[in-house]
PDB file of C-alpha atoms and ligand atoms in Angstrom:
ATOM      1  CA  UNK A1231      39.151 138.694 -29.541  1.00 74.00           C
ATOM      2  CA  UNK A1232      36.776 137.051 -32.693  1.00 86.00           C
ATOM      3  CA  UNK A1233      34.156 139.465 -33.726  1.00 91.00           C
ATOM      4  CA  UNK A1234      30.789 138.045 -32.618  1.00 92.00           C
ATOM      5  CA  UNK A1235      27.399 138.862 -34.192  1.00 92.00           C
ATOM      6  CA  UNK A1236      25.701 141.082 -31.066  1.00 92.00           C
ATOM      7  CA  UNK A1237      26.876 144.068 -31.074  1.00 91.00           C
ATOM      8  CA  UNK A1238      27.740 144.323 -27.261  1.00 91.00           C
ATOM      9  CA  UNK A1239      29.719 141.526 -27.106  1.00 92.00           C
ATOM     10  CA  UNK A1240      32.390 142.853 -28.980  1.00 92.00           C
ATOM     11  CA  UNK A1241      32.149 145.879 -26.618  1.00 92.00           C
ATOM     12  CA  UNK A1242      34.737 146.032 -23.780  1.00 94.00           C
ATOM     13  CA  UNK A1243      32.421 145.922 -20.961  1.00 96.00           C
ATOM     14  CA  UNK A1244      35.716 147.199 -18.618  1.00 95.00           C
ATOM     15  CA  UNK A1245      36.412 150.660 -20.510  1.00 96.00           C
ATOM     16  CA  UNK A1246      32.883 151.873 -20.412  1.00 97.00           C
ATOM     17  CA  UNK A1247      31.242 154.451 -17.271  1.00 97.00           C
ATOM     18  CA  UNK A1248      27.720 154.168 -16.514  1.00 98.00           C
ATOM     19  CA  UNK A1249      25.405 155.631 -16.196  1.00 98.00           C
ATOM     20  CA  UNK A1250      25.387 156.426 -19.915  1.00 98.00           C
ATOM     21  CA  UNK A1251      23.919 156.447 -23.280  1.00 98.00           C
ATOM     22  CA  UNK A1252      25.426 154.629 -26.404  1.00 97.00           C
ATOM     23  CA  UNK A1253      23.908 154.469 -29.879  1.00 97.00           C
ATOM     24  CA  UNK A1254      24.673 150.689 -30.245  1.00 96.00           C
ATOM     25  CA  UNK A1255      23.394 149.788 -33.727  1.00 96.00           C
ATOM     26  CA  UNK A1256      21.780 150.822 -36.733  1.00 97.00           C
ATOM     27  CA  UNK A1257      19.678 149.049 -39.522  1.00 97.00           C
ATOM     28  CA  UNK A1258      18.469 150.585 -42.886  1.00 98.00           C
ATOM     29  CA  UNK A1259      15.333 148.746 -44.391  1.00 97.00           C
ATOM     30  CA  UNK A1260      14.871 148.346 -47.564  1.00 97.00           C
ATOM     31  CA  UNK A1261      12.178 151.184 -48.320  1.00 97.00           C
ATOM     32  CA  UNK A1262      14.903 153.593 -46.028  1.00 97.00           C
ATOM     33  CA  UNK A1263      13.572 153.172 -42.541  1.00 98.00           C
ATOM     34  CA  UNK A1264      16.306 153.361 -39.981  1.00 98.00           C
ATOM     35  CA  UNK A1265      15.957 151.721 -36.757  1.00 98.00           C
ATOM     36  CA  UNK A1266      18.531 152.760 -34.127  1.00 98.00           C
ATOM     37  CA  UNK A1267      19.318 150.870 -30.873  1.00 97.00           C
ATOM     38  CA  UNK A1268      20.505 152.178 -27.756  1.00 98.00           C
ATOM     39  CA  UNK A1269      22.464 151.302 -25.030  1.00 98.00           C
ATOM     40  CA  UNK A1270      20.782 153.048 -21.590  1.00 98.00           C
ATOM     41  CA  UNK A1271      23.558 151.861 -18.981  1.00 98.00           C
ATOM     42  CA  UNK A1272      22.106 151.997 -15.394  1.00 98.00           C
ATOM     43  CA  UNK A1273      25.270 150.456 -13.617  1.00 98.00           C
ATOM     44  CA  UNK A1274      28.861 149.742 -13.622  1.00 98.00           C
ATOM     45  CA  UNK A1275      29.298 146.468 -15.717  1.00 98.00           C
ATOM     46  CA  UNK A1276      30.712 144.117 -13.001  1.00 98.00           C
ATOM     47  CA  UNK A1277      30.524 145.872 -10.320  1.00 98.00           C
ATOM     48  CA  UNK A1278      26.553 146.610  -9.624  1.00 98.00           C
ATOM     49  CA  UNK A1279      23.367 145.354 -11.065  1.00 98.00           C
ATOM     50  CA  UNK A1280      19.965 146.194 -10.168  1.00 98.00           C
ATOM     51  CA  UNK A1281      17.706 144.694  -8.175  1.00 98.00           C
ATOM     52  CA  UNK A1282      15.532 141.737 -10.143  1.00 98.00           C
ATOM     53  CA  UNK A1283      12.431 143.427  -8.609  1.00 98.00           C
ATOM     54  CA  UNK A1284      13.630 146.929  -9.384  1.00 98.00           C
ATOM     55  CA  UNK A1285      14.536 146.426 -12.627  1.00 98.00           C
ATOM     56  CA  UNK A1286      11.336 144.713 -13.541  1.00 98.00           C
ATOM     57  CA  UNK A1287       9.066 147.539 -11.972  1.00 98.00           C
ATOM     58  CA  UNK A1288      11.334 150.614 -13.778  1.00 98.00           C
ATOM     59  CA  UNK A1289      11.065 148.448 -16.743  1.00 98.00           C
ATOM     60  CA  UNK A1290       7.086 148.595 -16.757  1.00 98.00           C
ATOM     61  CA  UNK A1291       6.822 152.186 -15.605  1.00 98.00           C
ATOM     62  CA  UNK A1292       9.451 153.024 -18.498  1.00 98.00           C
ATOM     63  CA  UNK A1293       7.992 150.869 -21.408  1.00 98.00           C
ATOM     64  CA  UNK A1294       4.436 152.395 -20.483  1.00 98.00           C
ATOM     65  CA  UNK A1295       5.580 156.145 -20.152  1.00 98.00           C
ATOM     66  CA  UNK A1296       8.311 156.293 -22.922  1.00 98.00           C
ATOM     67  CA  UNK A1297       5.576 155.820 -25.389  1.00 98.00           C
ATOM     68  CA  UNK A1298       3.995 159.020 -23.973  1.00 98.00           C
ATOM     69  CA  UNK A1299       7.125 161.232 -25.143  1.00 98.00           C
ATOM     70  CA  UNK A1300       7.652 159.729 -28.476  1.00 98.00           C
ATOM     71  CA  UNK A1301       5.801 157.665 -30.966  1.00 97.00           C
ATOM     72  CA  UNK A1302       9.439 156.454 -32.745  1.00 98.00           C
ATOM     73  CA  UNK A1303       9.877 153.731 -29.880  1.00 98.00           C
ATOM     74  CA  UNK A1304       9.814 150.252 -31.137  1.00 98.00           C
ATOM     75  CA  UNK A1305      11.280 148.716 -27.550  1.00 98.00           C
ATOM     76  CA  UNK A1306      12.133 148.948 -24.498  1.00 98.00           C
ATOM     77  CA  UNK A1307      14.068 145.682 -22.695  1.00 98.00           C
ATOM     78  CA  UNK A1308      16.338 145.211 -19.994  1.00 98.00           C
ATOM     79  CA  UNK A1309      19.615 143.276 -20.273  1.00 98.00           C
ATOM     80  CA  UNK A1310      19.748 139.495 -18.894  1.00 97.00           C
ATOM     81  CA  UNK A1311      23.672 141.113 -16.801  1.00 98.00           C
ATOM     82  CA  UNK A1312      21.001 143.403 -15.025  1.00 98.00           C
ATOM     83  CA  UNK A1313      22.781 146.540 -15.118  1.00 98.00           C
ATOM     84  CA  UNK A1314      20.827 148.380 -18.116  1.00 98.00           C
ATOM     85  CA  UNK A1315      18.256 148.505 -21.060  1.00 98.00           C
ATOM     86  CA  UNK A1316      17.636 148.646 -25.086  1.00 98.00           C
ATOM     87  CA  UNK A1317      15.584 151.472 -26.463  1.00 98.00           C
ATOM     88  CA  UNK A1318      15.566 150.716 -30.101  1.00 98.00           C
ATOM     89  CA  UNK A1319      13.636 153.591 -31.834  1.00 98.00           C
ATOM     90  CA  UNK A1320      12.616 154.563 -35.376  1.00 98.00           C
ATOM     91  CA  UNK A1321      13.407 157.042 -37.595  1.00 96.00           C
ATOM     92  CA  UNK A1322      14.670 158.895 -34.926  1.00 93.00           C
ATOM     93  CA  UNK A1323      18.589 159.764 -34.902  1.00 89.00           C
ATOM     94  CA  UNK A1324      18.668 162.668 -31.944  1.00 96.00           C
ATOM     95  CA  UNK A1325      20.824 161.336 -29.581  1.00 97.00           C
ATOM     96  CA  UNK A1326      20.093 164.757 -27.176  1.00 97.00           C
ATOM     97  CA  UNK A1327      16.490 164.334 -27.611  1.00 98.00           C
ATOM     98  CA  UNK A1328      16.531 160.819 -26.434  1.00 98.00           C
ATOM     99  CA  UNK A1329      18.867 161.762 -23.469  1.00 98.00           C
ATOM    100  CA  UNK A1330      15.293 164.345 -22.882  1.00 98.00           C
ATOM    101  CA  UNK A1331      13.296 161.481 -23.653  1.00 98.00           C
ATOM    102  CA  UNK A1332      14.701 159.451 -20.831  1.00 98.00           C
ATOM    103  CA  UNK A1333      14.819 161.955 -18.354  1.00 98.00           C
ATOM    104  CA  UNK A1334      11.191 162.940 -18.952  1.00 98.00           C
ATOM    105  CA  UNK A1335      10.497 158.990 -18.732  1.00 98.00           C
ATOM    106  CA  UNK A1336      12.710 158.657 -15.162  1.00 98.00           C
ATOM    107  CA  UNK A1337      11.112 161.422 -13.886  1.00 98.00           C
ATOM    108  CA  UNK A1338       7.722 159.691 -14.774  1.00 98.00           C
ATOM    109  CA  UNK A1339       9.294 157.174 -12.147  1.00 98.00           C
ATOM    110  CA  UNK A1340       9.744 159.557  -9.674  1.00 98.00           C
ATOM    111  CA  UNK A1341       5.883 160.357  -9.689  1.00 98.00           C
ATOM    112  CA  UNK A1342       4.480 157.159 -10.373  1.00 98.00           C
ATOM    113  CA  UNK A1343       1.979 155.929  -7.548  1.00 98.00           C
ATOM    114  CA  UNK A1344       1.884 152.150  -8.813  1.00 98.00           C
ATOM    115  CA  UNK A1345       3.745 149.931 -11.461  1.00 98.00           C
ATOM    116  CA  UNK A1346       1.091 149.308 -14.331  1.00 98.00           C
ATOM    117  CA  UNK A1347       0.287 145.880 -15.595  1.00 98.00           C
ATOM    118  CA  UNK A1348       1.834 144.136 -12.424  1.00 96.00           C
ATOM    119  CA  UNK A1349      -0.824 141.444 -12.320  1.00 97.00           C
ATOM    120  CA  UNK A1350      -0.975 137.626 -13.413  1.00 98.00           C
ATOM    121  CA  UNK A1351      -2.945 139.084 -16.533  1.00 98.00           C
ATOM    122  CA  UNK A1352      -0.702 141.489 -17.834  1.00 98.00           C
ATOM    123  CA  UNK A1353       2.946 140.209 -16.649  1.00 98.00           C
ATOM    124  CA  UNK A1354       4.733 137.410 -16.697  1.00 97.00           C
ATOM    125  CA  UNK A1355       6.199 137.346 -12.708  1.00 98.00           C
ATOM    126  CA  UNK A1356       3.524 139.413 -11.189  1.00 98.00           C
ATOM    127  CA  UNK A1357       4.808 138.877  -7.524  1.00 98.00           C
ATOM    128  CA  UNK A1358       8.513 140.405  -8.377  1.00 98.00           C
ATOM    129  CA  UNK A1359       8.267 144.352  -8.255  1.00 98.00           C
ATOM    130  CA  UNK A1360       9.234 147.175  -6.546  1.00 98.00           C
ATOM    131  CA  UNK A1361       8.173 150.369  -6.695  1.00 98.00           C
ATOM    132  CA  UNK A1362      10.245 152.184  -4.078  1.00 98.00           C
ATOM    133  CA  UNK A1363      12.995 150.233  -5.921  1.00 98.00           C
ATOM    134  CA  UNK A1364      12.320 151.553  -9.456  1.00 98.00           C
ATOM    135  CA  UNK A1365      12.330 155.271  -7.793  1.00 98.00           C
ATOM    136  CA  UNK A1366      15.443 154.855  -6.325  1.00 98.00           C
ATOM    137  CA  UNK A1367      17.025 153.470  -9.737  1.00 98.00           C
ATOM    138  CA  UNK A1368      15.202 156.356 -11.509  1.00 98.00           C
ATOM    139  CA  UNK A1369      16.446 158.625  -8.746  1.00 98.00           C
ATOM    140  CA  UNK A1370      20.607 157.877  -9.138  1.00 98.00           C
ATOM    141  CA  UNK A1371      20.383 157.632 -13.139  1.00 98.00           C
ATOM    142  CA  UNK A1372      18.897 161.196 -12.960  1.00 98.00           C
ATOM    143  CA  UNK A1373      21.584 162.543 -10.192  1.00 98.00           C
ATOM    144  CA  UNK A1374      24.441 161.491 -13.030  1.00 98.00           C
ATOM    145  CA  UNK A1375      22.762 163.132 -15.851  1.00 98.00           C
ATOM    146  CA  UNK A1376      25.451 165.013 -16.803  1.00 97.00           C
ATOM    147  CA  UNK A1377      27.118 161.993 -17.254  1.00 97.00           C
ATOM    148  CA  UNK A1378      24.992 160.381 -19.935  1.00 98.00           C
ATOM    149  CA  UNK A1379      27.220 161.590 -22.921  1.00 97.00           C
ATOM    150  CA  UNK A1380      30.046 159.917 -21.361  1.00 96.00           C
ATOM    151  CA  UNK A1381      30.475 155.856 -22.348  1.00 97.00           C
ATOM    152  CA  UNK A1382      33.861 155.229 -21.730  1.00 96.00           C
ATOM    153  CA  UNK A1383      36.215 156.023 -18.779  1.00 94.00           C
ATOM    154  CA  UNK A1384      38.905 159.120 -18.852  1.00 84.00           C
ATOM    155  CA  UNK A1385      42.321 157.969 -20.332  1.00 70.00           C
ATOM    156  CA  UNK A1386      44.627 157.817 -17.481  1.00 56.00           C
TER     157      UNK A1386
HETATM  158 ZN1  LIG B  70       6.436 142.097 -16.095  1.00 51.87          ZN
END
Protein backbone atom coordinates (compact mmCIF):
# COMPACT_ATOMS: atom_id res chain seq x y z
CA UNK A 1 0.00 0.00 0.00
CA UNK A 2 1.38 3.99 -0.65
CA UNK A 3 2.72 5.42 2.50
CA UNK A 4 0.31 8.16 3.62
CA UNK A 5 1.20 11.14 5.85
CA UNK A 6 -0.90 10.06 9.32
CA UNK A 7 0.74 7.84 10.95
CA UNK A 8 -2.21 5.33 11.57
CA UNK A 9 -3.12 4.96 8.28
CA UNK A 10 -0.26 3.15 7.30
CA UNK A 11 -0.98 0.94 10.36
CA UNK A 12 -2.72 -2.42 9.66
CA UNK A 13 -5.75 -1.85 11.60
CA UNK A 14 -6.38 -6.03 11.24
CA UNK A 15 -3.03 -7.24 13.07
CA UNK A 16 -3.43 -5.08 16.09
CA UNK A 17 -5.37 -6.37 19.80
CA UNK A 18 -7.00 -3.85 21.82
CA UNK A 19 -7.18 -2.85 24.38
CA UNK A 20 -3.64 -1.50 24.11
CA UNK A 21 -1.10 1.15 24.16
CA UNK A 22 1.13 2.19 21.12
CA UNK A 23 3.67 5.01 21.04
CA UNK A 24 2.47 6.25 17.57
CA UNK A 25 4.74 9.22 16.78
CA UNK A 26 7.40 11.37 17.79
CA UNK A 27 8.48 15.04 16.97
CA UNK A 28 11.76 16.82 18.05
CA UNK A 29 11.46 20.75 18.09
CA UNK A 30 13.89 22.72 17.28
CA UNK A 31 15.16 23.89 20.87
CA UNK A 32 14.94 19.68 21.70
CA UNK A 33 11.44 19.32 22.99
CA UNK A 34 9.99 15.96 22.17
CA UNK A 35 6.40 15.50 21.88
CA UNK A 36 5.24 11.86 21.82
CA UNK A 37 1.78 10.61 20.68
CA UNK A 38 -0.01 7.70 21.76
CA UNK A 39 -2.27 5.34 20.59
CA UNK A 40 -4.85 4.32 23.76
CA UNK A 41 -6.94 1.51 21.85
CA UNK A 42 -10.32 0.95 23.67
CA UNK A 43 -11.76 -1.63 21.06
CA UNK A 44 -11.20 -4.09 18.41
CA UNK A 45 -10.77 -2.04 15.11
CA UNK A 46 -13.82 -3.33 13.12
CA UNK A 47 -15.38 -5.17 15.24
CA UNK A 48 -16.61 -2.73 18.29
CA UNK A 49 -16.72 0.95 18.83
CA UNK A 50 -17.94 2.81 21.68
CA UNK A 51 -20.88 4.32 22.31
CA UNK A 52 -21.06 8.20 20.81
CA UNK A 53 -22.37 9.16 24.29
CA UNK A 54 -19.83 7.04 26.13
CA UNK A 55 -17.05 8.03 24.43
CA UNK A 56 -17.82 11.68 24.74
CA UNK A 57 -18.45 11.48 28.63
CA UNK A 58 -14.96 9.18 29.26
CA UNK A 59 -13.46 11.69 27.02
CA UNK A 60 -14.35 14.71 29.45
CA UNK A 61 -13.79 12.81 32.67
CA UNK A 62 -10.28 11.71 31.09
CA UNK A 63 -9.11 15.11 29.56
CA UNK A 64 -10.09 16.78 33.04
CA UNK A 65 -8.40 14.09 35.37
CA UNK A 66 -5.29 13.16 33.22
CA UNK A 67 -4.05 16.60 33.85
CA UNK A 68 -4.21 15.77 37.60
CA UNK A 69 -1.45 12.90 37.21
CA UNK A 70 0.87 14.66 34.93
CA UNK A 71 1.62 18.13 33.80
CA UNK A 72 3.49 16.65 30.32
CA UNK A 73 -0.09 16.22 28.64
CA UNK A 74 -0.59 18.37 25.67
CA UNK A 75 -4.00 16.29 24.49
CA UNK A 76 -6.31 14.14 24.91
CA UNK A 77 -8.86 13.27 21.69
CA UNK A 78 -10.83 10.50 20.65
CA UNK A 79 -10.67 8.93 17.17
CA UNK A 80 -13.52 9.87 14.50
CA UNK A 81 -13.63 5.17 13.97
CA UNK A 82 -14.78 5.43 17.73
CA UNK A 83 -12.85 2.71 19.11
CA UNK A 84 -9.92 4.77 20.95
CA UNK A 85 -7.97 8.04 21.83
CA UNK A 86 -4.60 10.28 21.33
CA UNK A 87 -2.64 11.24 24.39
CA UNK A 88 0.13 13.24 22.93
CA UNK A 89 2.45 14.25 25.87
CA UNK A 90 5.68 16.21 26.36
CA UNK A 91 8.89 15.51 27.29
CA UNK A 92 7.74 12.51 28.64
CA UNK A 93 9.07 9.07 27.03
CA UNK A 94 7.86 6.39 29.96
CA UNK A 95 5.76 4.24 28.24
CA UNK A 96 5.06 2.21 31.90
CA UNK A 97 4.36 5.39 33.57
CA UNK A 98 1.78 6.37 31.10
CA UNK A 99 0.23 2.81 31.19
CA UNK A 100 0.01 4.17 35.41
CA UNK A 101 -1.10 7.33 34.17
CA UNK A 102 -4.10 5.86 32.46
CA UNK A 103 -5.07 3.55 34.93
CA UNK A 104 -5.00 6.20 37.66
CA UNK A 105 -7.14 8.38 35.05
CA UNK A 106 -9.81 5.19 34.37
CA UNK A 107 -10.05 4.64 37.75
CA UNK A 108 -10.90 8.43 38.17
CA UNK A 109 -13.90 7.13 35.94
CA UNK A 110 -14.84 4.62 38.12
CA UNK A 111 -15.41 7.26 40.99
CA UNK A 112 -16.61 10.07 39.16
CA UNK A 113 -20.20 11.27 40.34
CA UNK A 114 -20.84 13.59 37.16
CA UNK A 115 -19.11 14.32 33.71
CA UNK A 116 -17.58 17.95 34.08
CA UNK A 117 -18.23 20.66 31.58
CA UNK A 118 -21.36 18.79 30.09
CA UNK A 119 -23.32 21.99 29.58
CA UNK A 120 -24.13 24.29 26.44
CA UNK A 121 -21.28 26.58 27.96
CA UNK A 122 -18.53 24.37 28.21
CA UNK A 123 -19.23 21.57 25.38
CA UNK A 124 -20.02 21.44 22.15
CA UNK A 125 -23.11 18.53 22.21
CA UNK A 126 -24.14 19.01 25.74
CA UNK A 127 -27.21 16.59 25.46
CA UNK A 128 -24.89 13.43 24.29
CA UNK A 129 -23.27 11.82 27.52
CA UNK A 130 -23.23 9.06 29.56
CA UNK A 131 -21.92 8.54 32.62
CA UNK A 132 -22.85 4.95 33.46
CA UNK A 133 -21.47 4.51 29.90
CA UNK A 134 -18.01 6.05 30.46
CA UNK A 135 -17.76 3.65 33.74
CA UNK A 136 -18.44 0.76 31.96
CA UNK A 137 -15.75 1.68 29.14
CA UNK A 138 -13.38 2.63 32.01
CA UNK A 139 -14.42 -0.59 33.72
CA UNK A 140 -13.40 -3.31 30.62
CA UNK A 141 -10.13 -1.22 29.59
CA UNK A 142 -9.04 -1.72 33.27
CA UNK A 143 -10.16 -5.65 33.42
CA UNK A 144 -7.50 -6.11 30.25
CA UNK A 145 -4.75 -4.26 31.82
CA UNK A 146 -2.42 -6.75 31.49
CA UNK A 147 -2.99 -6.50 28.06
CA UNK A 148 -1.93 -2.93 27.40
CA UNK A 149 1.72 -3.84 26.32
CA UNK A 150 0.32 -6.00 23.75
CA UNK A 151 -0.56 -4.09 20.11
CA UNK A 152 -0.55 -6.72 17.80
CA UNK A 153 -2.15 -10.23 17.76
CA UNK A 154 -0.03 -13.65 18.58
CA UNK A 155 1.55 -15.12 15.34
CA UNK A 156 -0.40 -18.13 14.57
ZN1 LIG B 1 -18.01 17.78 24.94
Amino acid sequence: MEKLNVESFNLDHTKVAAPYVRLAGKKTGALGDEIYKYDLRFTQPNTEFMKMDALHSIEHIMAENIRNHTDQVVDLSPMGCQTGFYLTVINHNNYDEILSILEKTLKDVLMANEVPACNVVQCGWAANHSLDGAKELAENMLLKKDEWHQVYKEEK
